[in-house]
Amino acid sequence: MSNDEPFGVYVHWPFCKAKCPYCDFNSHVRHGGVDEARFLAGYLTELGHFARRAPDRTVTSIFFGGGTPSLMSSGTVEAILDAIADHWTIADDAEITLEANPTSVEAENFAGYASAGVNRLSLGVQALNDASLKALGRQHTADEALAALDIAKQNFGRVSFDLIYAREGQSLADWHEELTRALSYAADHLSLYQLTIEDGTPFAARHAVGTLHVPDGDKASDMYVLTQALCEQAGLPAYEISNHARPGSESRHNLIYWRGHDYAGIGAGAHARITEGGTKRALSTLKPPEDWLAQVEDRGHGLASDEALSTQETAEEYLLMALRLAEGLDVPRLEAMSGRALDPSVLDALESKGLLARNGARLKATQSGRLVLERLILELAA
Ligand SMILES: C[S@@+](CC[C@H](N)C(=O)[O-])C[C@H]1O[C@@H](n2cnc3c(N)ncnc32)[C@H](O)[C@@H]1O
Ligand code: SF4
């Protein structure tokens, strides 16, 4: 693997103060507290495992995700960053992001994270009114979130925040008003997610019995189209289905995933892609935090799976990820991964239906194509 390709390190903190009823991320509540020092030792051990498997790389991005990483002390964040610097070279312009929940208590940690080396904060605002925040089970008010956003802007050169739309009872006009307001607060990046009803969550149970009503497919698509238009007008066009940035402020970490580059992933339930001996490998760690920790202490890593991807699987994964991007995919790169050319008749058919657009060596999903992305990918991969 060449040294000059981007390389990321993802660090998963799997704990939250409370579990939001829509969320199926690997996040857990521990009322008895978390032994942070012991978890830190686990992270440092697992970093060593990845450093041996992916040596001599230059780290271009680090992402503390969760769960709620803003529940970590700044000392823990700093110790992890120091260990990453001991194992690899960190690029001078590396992007170092931490995901934070916007409660006032957590905002008090922001200056400490900045001193530890974090240079980008991603804040989970989710909604700009208290009734919606309550319905989402959030632990903060809208005012608290906006105050945290101000503190974030004072401490970090780059700030993003997340909103969820297509929420219960939300009309197109409501979203128009909320997003317009959000854009007036936006720094350089916004993640705007359509609410997904995830299996096994309290929202899924309520949806199944008909007590949770969310905007249907057509309404949600209208919200998506409105989102693209408003963000574009405000100078934060979509560079990925749910991600919007001022040009040049795209999340470099997420681009590593979507452009099919390698990344290490430490902590419970993290994923990683590492190229070893020319073969891309897919790795993931155990999801229950205490099981992950026990295995790390016993075996030096918390891996639950570690599999070689075939050339076909590597290419399909790249196709799946890169078509989410406005820049699309690099056709020669895809064909080199799969060892075969894309079928010209399939390309022609999708292009004539207005779902795909070709521009030299790049292939992009059009706006209509992005609305039916899964179908598009199935046809291209066939
Ligand atoms: C795993 S969360 C971590 C961030 C942080 N814990 C928080 O909640 O603010 C990352 C983002 O995923 C989004 N998200 C989580 N579950 C979702 C769902 N069911 N539908 C849409 N977006 C979701 C939220 O916007 C959230 O900010
Ligand atoms: S949305 Fe964020 S705070 Fe809520 S449970 Fe999921 S990870 Fe935790």
Coordinates of C-alpha atoms and ligand atoms in Angstrom, one line a residue:
M1 CA 0.0 0.0 0.0
S2 CA 1.5 3.3 -1.0
N3 CA 2.3 5.8 1.7
D4 CA 0.8 8.8 0.1
E5 CA -2.8 7.5 0.0
P6 CA -5.1 8.9 2.7
F7 CA -5.3 6.8 5.9
G8 CA -7.7 7.3 8.7
V9 CA -8.0 6.2 12.3
Y10 CA -11.5 5.8 13.8
V11 CA -12.0 5.6 17.6
H12 CA -15.4 4.5 18.9
W13 CA -16.6 5.5 22.3
P14 CA -19.6 3.3 22.9
F15 CA -21.3 5.0 25.8
C16 CA -24.1 7.6 26.1
K17 CA -25.9 9.2 28.9
A18 CA -29.3 8.0 27.6
K19 CA -30.3 5.9 24.6
C20 CA -32.2 7.9 22.0
P21 CA -35.3 5.9 20.8
Y22 CA -34.4 6.1 17.1
C23 CA -30.7 5.1 17.4
D24 CA -29.2 1.7 16.6
F25 CA -25.6 2.7 16.8
N26 CA -23.4 0.7 19.1
S27 CA -24.1 2.9 22.1
H28 CA -24.7 1.8 25.7
V29 CA -25.8 3.4 29.0
R30 CA -23.8 2.5 32.1
H31 CA -25.5 4.0 35.2
G32 CA -22.8 2.6 37.4
G33 CA -20.1 4.6 35.4
V34 CA -17.3 3.6 33.1
D35 CA -13.8 2.7 34.0
E36 CA -12.3 5.2 31.6
A37 CA -8.6 4.5 32.6
R38 CA -9.1 0.8 31.8
F39 CA -10.8 1.5 28.5
L40 CA -8.0 3.9 27.6
A41 CA -5.5 1.1 28.2
G42 CA -7.6 -1.1 25.9
Y43 CA -7.5 1.6 23.2
L44 CA -3.8 1.9 23.4
T45 CA -3.3 -1.9 23.2
E46 CA -5.6 -2.2 20.2
L47 CA -3.9 0.8 18.4
G48 CA -0.7 -1.2 18.7
H49 CA -2.4 -4.2 16.9
F50 CA -3.5 -2.0 14.0
A51 CA -0.1 -0.2 13.8
R52 CA 1.6 -3.6 13.3
R53 CA -0.9 -4.5 10.6
A54 CA -0.8 -1.2 8.7
P55 CA 2.8 0.2 9.3
D56 CA 4.4 3.2 7.7
R57 CA 1.3 5.0 6.9
T58 CA 0.7 8.7 7.2
V59 CA -2.5 9.4 9.1
T60 CA -4.5 12.1 7.3
S61 CA -7.6 12.0 9.5
I62 CA -8.7 10.8 13.0
F63 CA -12.3 10.6 14.0
F64 CA -13.7 10.1 17.6
G65 CA -17.2 8.8 17.0
G66 CA -19.9 7.1 19.1
G67 CA -21.8 6.8 21.1
T68 CA -20.9 10.0 22.8
P69 CA -17.2 10.8 22.7
S70 CA -17.8 14.1 24.4
L71 CA -18.2 12.0 27.6
M72 CA -14.5 11.2 27.4
S73 CA -12.1 13.4 29.3
S74 CA -9.7 15.5 27.3
G75 CA -6.9 13.6 28.9
T76 CA -8.1 10.4 27.4
V77 CA -8.4 12.0 24.0
E78 CA -4.9 13.4 24.3
A79 CA -3.4 10.1 25.3
I80 CA -5.0 8.4 22.3
L81 CA -3.7 11.1 20.0
D82 CA -0.2 10.8 21.5
A83 CA -0.3 7.0 20.9
I84 CA -1.4 7.5 17.3
A85 CA 1.5 9.9 16.8
D86 CA 3.9 7.3 18.3
H87 CA 2.8 4.6 15.9
W88 CA 2.4 6.5 12.7
T89 CA 3.3 9.9 11.1
I90 CA 0.4 12.3 11.5
A91 CA 0.1 14.6 8.5
D92 CA 0.6 18.3 9.3
D93 CA -2.8 19.2 8.0
A94 CA -4.6 16.1 9.5
E95 CA -8.3 16.5 10.3
I96 CA -9.0 15.5 13.9
T97 CA -12.8 15.4 14.5
L98 CA -14.7 14.6 17.7
E99 CA -18.4 14.0 17.8
A100 CA -20.1 15.8 20.7
N101 CA -23.6 16.0 22.2
P102 CA -24.6 19.7 22.8
T103 CA -25.3 19.7 26.5
S104 CA -23.9 22.5 28.6
V105 CA -21.8 20.0 30.6
E106 CA -20.2 18.6 27.5
A107 CA -19.6 22.1 26.0
E108 CA -17.3 22.7 29.1
N109 CA -14.9 20.1 27.7
F110 CA -14.5 21.7 24.2
A111 CA -11.5 23.9 25.1
G112 CA -9.8 20.8 26.6
Y113 CA -10.3 18.8 23.4
A114 CA -8.9 21.7 21.3
S115 CA -5.8 21.8 23.5
A116 CA -5.5 18.0 23.1
G117 CA -5.3 18.5 19.3
V118 CA -8.9 18.1 18.1
N119 CA -9.4 20.6 15.3
R120 CA -12.9 19.8 14.1
L121 CA -16.1 19.3 16.1
S122 CA -19.3 17.6 14.9
L123 CA -22.2 18.5 17.1
G124 CA -25.5 16.4 17.3
V125 CA -28.0 19.2 17.3
Q126 CA -30.8 17.1 15.6
A127 CA -33.6 19.7 15.8
L128 CA -34.0 23.4 16.6
N129 CA -37.1 23.2 18.7
D130 CA -37.7 21.8 22.2
A131 CA -40.8 19.7 21.3
S132 CA -38.9 17.8 18.6
L133 CA -35.9 17.3 20.8
K134 CA -38.1 15.9 23.5
A135 CA -39.8 13.6 21.0
L136 CA -36.3 12.4 19.9
G137 CA -35.4 11.7 23.5
R138 CA -32.6 14.2 23.5
Q139 CA -30.9 15.4 26.7
H140 CA -30.6 19.0 25.6
T141 CA -32.8 22.0 24.6
A142 CA -32.5 24.0 21.4
D143 CA -31.0 27.0 23.3
E144 CA -28.4 24.7 24.9
A145 CA -27.5 23.3 21.5
L146 CA -27.1 26.8 20.0
A147 CA -24.9 27.8 23.0
A148 CA -22.8 24.7 22.5
L149 CA -22.5 25.6 18.8
D150 CA -21.2 29.0 19.8
I151 CA -18.6 27.5 22.2
A152 CA -17.6 25.1 19.4
K153 CA -17.1 27.9 16.9
Q154 CA -14.9 29.7 19.5
N155 CA -12.7 26.6 20.0
F156 CA -12.4 24.9 16.6
G157 CA -11.5 26.1 13.2
R158 CA -14.0 23.7 11.7
V159 CA -17.4 22.9 13.0
S160 CA -20.2 20.7 11.7
F161 CA -23.6 20.0 13.1
D162 CA -26.2 17.2 12.5
L163 CA -30.0 17.6 12.0
I164 CA -32.5 14.8 11.5
Y165 CA -35.5 15.6 9.2
A166 CA -38.7 13.8 8.2
R167 CA -39.5 13.6 11.8
E168 CA -42.9 12.8 13.3
G169 CA -45.5 15.5 12.4
Q170 CA -42.9 17.6 10.4
S171 CA -44.3 19.3 7.3
L172 CA -42.3 20.5 4.3
A173 CA -42.9 24.1 5.4
D174 CA -41.6 23.2 8.9
W175 CA -38.4 21.8 7.5
H176 CA -38.0 24.8 5.2
E177 CA -38.2 27.1 8.2
E178 CA -35.9 24.9 10.3
L179 CA -33.3 24.4 7.7
T180 CA -33.2 28.1 6.7
R181 CA -32.5 28.9 10.4
A182 CA -29.9 26.1 10.6
L183 CA -28.1 27.5 7.5
S184 CA -27.9 30.9 9.2
Y185 CA -25.9 29.2 12.1
A186 CA -23.9 26.9 9.9
A187 CA -20.1 27.1 10.0
D188 CA -18.4 25.1 7.2
H189 CA -20.3 21.7 7.2
L190 CA -23.8 20.3 7.9
S191 CA -24.9 16.6 8.1
L192 CA -28.7 16.4 7.3
Y193 CA -30.1 12.9 7.8
Q194 CA -33.5 11.7 6.9
L195 CA -35.0 9.9 9.9
T196 CA -34.5 6.1 9.4
I197 CA -36.7 3.8 11.4
E198 CA -34.1 1.2 12.5
D199 CA -35.2 -2.3 13.4
G200 CA -35.1 -3.1 17.1
T201 CA -35.5 0.5 18.3
P202 CA -38.4 1.9 20.3
F203 CA -39.3 4.0 17.2
A204 CA -39.6 0.8 15.1
A205 CA -41.9 -0.7 17.7
R206 CA -44.1 2.4 17.7
H207 CA -44.0 2.6 13.9
A208 CA -45.1 -1.1 13.7
V209 CA -48.2 -0.5 15.8
G210 CA -49.1 2.7 14.1
T211 CA -48.4 5.2 17.0
L212 CA -45.4 6.9 15.2
H213 CA -46.3 8.7 12.0
V214 CA -43.4 9.9 9.9
P215 CA -43.6 11.6 6.5
D216 CA -44.0 8.9 3.8
G217 CA -41.7 8.3 0.8
D218 CA -43.0 11.1 -1.4
K219 CA -43.0 13.7 1.3
A220 CA -39.6 12.6 2.5
S221 CA -38.3 12.8 -1.1
D222 CA -39.7 16.4 -1.4
M223 CA -37.8 17.2 1.8
Y224 CA -34.6 15.8 0.4
V225 CA -35.0 17.8 -2.8
L226 CA -35.7 21.0 -0.8
T227 CA -32.6 20.2 1.3
Q228 CA -30.4 20.1 -1.7
A229 CA -31.8 23.3 -3.1
L230 CA -31.5 25.4 0.1
C231 CA -28.0 24.2 0.9
E232 CA -26.8 24.8 -2.6
Q233 CA -28.2 28.4 -2.5
A234 CA -26.5 29.0 0.9
G235 CA -23.1 27.9 -0.5
L236 CA -23.0 24.5 1.2
P237 CA -23.8 22.1 -1.6
A238 CA -24.2 18.4 -1.0
Y239 CA -20.9 16.5 -1.6
E240 CA -22.6 13.3 -0.4
I241 CA -26.3 12.3 0.0
S242 CA -26.6 13.6 3.6
N243 CA -23.5 15.8 3.8
H244 CA -23.1 19.5 2.8
A245 CA -20.0 21.7 3.0
R246 CA -18.5 24.9 1.8
P247 CA -16.2 23.8 -1.0
G248 CA -12.9 22.7 0.5
S249 CA -14.5 21.9 3.9
E250 CA -15.8 18.4 3.1
S251 CA -15.1 15.9 5.9
R252 CA -11.8 14.3 4.9
H253 CA -12.5 11.4 7.2
N254 CA -15.8 10.4 5.7
L255 CA -14.2 10.8 2.2
I256 CA -11.7 8.1 3.2
Y257 CA -14.7 5.7 3.5
W258 CA -16.5 6.9 0.4
R259 CA -13.4 6.9 -1.8
G260 CA -12.4 3.4 -0.7
H261 CA -9.2 4.1 1.2
D262 CA -7.8 2.3 4.2
Y263 CA -8.6 3.1 7.9
A264 CA -8.0 1.5 11.3
G265 CA -10.9 1.3 13.7
I266 CA -10.5 0.8 17.4
G267 CA -13.0 0.5 20.2
A268 CA -16.1 -1.7 20.6
G269 CA -18.1 -2.2 17.3
A270 CA -15.6 -0.3 15.1
H271 CA -15.0 -1.2 11.5
A272 CA -11.7 -1.1 9.6
R273 CA -10.4 -1.6 6.1
I274 CA -6.7 -2.5 5.8
T275 CA -4.8 -3.5 2.7
E276 CA -2.3 -6.3 3.5
G277 CA -0.2 -7.9 0.8
G278 CA -2.3 -6.2 -1.9
T279 CA -5.6 -7.6 -0.5
K280 CA -8.2 -5.4 1.1
R281 CA -9.4 -6.8 4.4
A282 CA -12.6 -6.0 6.3
L283 CA -12.3 -6.0 10.1
S284 CA -14.7 -5.3 12.9
T285 CA -14.5 -5.5 16.6
L286 CA -16.9 -7.0 19.3
K287 CA -19.8 -4.8 20.0
P288 CA -20.5 -5.3 23.7
P289 CA -18.0 -2.8 25.3
E290 CA -17.0 -5.1 28.2
D291 CA -16.5 -8.1 25.9
W292 CA -14.4 -6.0 23.6
L293 CA -12.3 -4.8 26.6
A294 CA -11.8 -8.3 28.0
Q295 CA -10.7 -9.7 24.7
V296 CA -8.3 -6.8 24.1
E297 CA -6.8 -7.4 27.6
D298 CA -6.5 -11.1 26.8
R299 CA -5.5 -11.1 23.1
G300 CA -4.3 -7.6 22.3
H301 CA -7.2 -6.8 20.0
G302 CA -11.0 -6.9 20.2
L303 CA -11.6 -8.2 16.7
A304 CA -14.8 -10.1 16.0
S305 CA -14.1 -10.6 12.2
D306 CA -11.1 -10.2 10.0
E307 CA -11.8 -11.3 6.4
A308 CA -10.1 -10.9 3.0
L309 CA -12.4 -9.2 0.4
S310 CA -12.4 -10.7 -3.1
T311 CA -11.7 -8.3 -6.0
Q312 CA -15.4 -8.4 -6.8
E313 CA -16.4 -7.5 -3.2
T314 CA -13.8 -4.7 -3.0
A315 CA -15.1 -3.2 -6.3
E316 CA -18.8 -3.5 -5.2
E317 CA -18.0 -1.8 -1.9
Y318 CA -16.3 1.1 -3.8
L319 CA -19.3 1.3 -6.1
L320 CA -21.7 1.4 -3.2
M321 CA -19.7 4.1 -1.4
A322 CA -18.5 6.3 -4.3
L323 CA -22.0 6.7 -5.9
R324 CA -23.1 8.4 -2.7
L325 CA -20.7 11.2 -3.6
A326 CA -21.5 14.2 -5.9
E327 CA -18.1 13.7 -7.5
G328 CA -19.1 10.1 -8.3
L329 CA -16.7 7.2 -8.9
D330 CA -13.5 6.9 -10.9
V331 CA -14.3 4.3 -13.6
P332 CA -10.7 3.1 -14.3
R333 CA -10.2 2.6 -10.5
L334 CA -13.3 0.6 -10.2
E335 CA -12.4 -1.5 -13.3
A336 CA -8.9 -2.1 -11.9
M337 CA -10.4 -3.3 -8.6
S338 CA -12.9 -5.7 -10.3
G339 CA -10.7 -6.7 -13.2
R340 CA -13.6 -6.2 -15.6
A341 CA -15.2 -3.4 -17.6
L342 CA -18.6 -2.0 -16.7
D343 CA -21.3 -3.3 -19.1
P344 CA -21.7 -0.4 -21.7
S345 CA -25.4 -1.4 -22.4
V346 CA -26.3 -1.2 -18.7
L347 CA -24.5 2.2 -18.5
D348 CA -26.4 3.5 -21.6
A349 CA -29.7 2.3 -20.3
L350 CA -29.2 4.0 -16.9
E351 CA -27.9 7.2 -18.5
S352 CA -30.9 7.4 -20.9
K353 CA -33.3 7.0 -17.9
G354 CA -31.5 10.1 -16.4
L355 CA -30.2 8.1 -13.4
L356 CA -26.5 8.2 -14.2
A357 CA -24.2 10.8 -15.8
R358 CA -20.8 10.2 -17.3
N359 CA -18.1 12.8 -17.4
G360 CA -14.8 11.5 -18.8
A361 CA -13.6 8.9 -16.4
R362 CA -16.1 9.7 -13.7
L363 CA -19.6 8.2 -13.3
K364 CA -22.1 10.0 -11.1
A365 CA -25.6 9.3 -9.8
T366 CA -27.9 12.2 -10.9
Q367 CA -30.4 13.6 -8.3
S368 CA -33.0 11.2 -9.5
G369 CA -30.4 8.4 -9.4
R370 CA -29.6 9.2 -5.8
L371 CA -33.2 8.7 -4.8
V372 CA -33.1 5.1 -6.1
L373 CA -29.4 4.5 -5.3
E374 CA -29.9 0.9 -4.2
R375 CA -31.5 -0.1 -7.5
L376 CA -28.8 1.7 -9.4
I377 CA -26.0 -0.1 -7.6
L378 CA -27.7 -3.5 -8.1
E379 CA -27.9 -3.0 -11.9
L380 CA -24.3 -1.7 -12.1
A381 CA -22.9 -4.6 -10.0
A382 CA -24.8 -7.3 -11.9
Ligands
LIG1 C1 -24.2 7.9 16.2 S1 -24.7 9.5 16.3 C2 -23.4 10.2 17.3 C3 -23.5 11.6 17.7 C4 -24.0 11.9 19.1 N1 -24.0 10.9 20.0 C5 -25.4 12.5 19.0 O1 -26.3 11.8 19.1 O2 -25.4 13.8 18.8 C6 -24.4 10.3 14.7 C7 -25.6 10.9 14.0 O3 -26.4 9.9 13.4 C8 -27.6 10.4 13.2 N2 -28.6 9.4 13.5 C9 -28.6 8.4 14.4 N3 -29.7 7.6 14.3 C10 -30.4 8.0 13.2 C11 -31.6 7.6 12.6 N4 -32.3 6.6 13.0 N5 -32.0 8.3 11.5 C12 -31.3 9.4 11.1 N6 -30.2 9.8 11.6 C13 -29.7 9.2 12.7 C14 -27.8 11.6 14.2 O4 -28.0 12.8 13.5 C15 -26.5 11.6 14.9 O5 -26.0 12.9 15.2
SF4_2 S1 -28.1 9.4 18.8 FE1 -26.1 9.8 19.8 S2 -26.7 10.2 22.0 FE2 -28.4 9.2 21.1 S3 -28.1 7.0 21.6 FE3 -27.3 7.4 19.5 S4 -25.2 7.8 19.8 FE4 -26.2 8.0 21.8

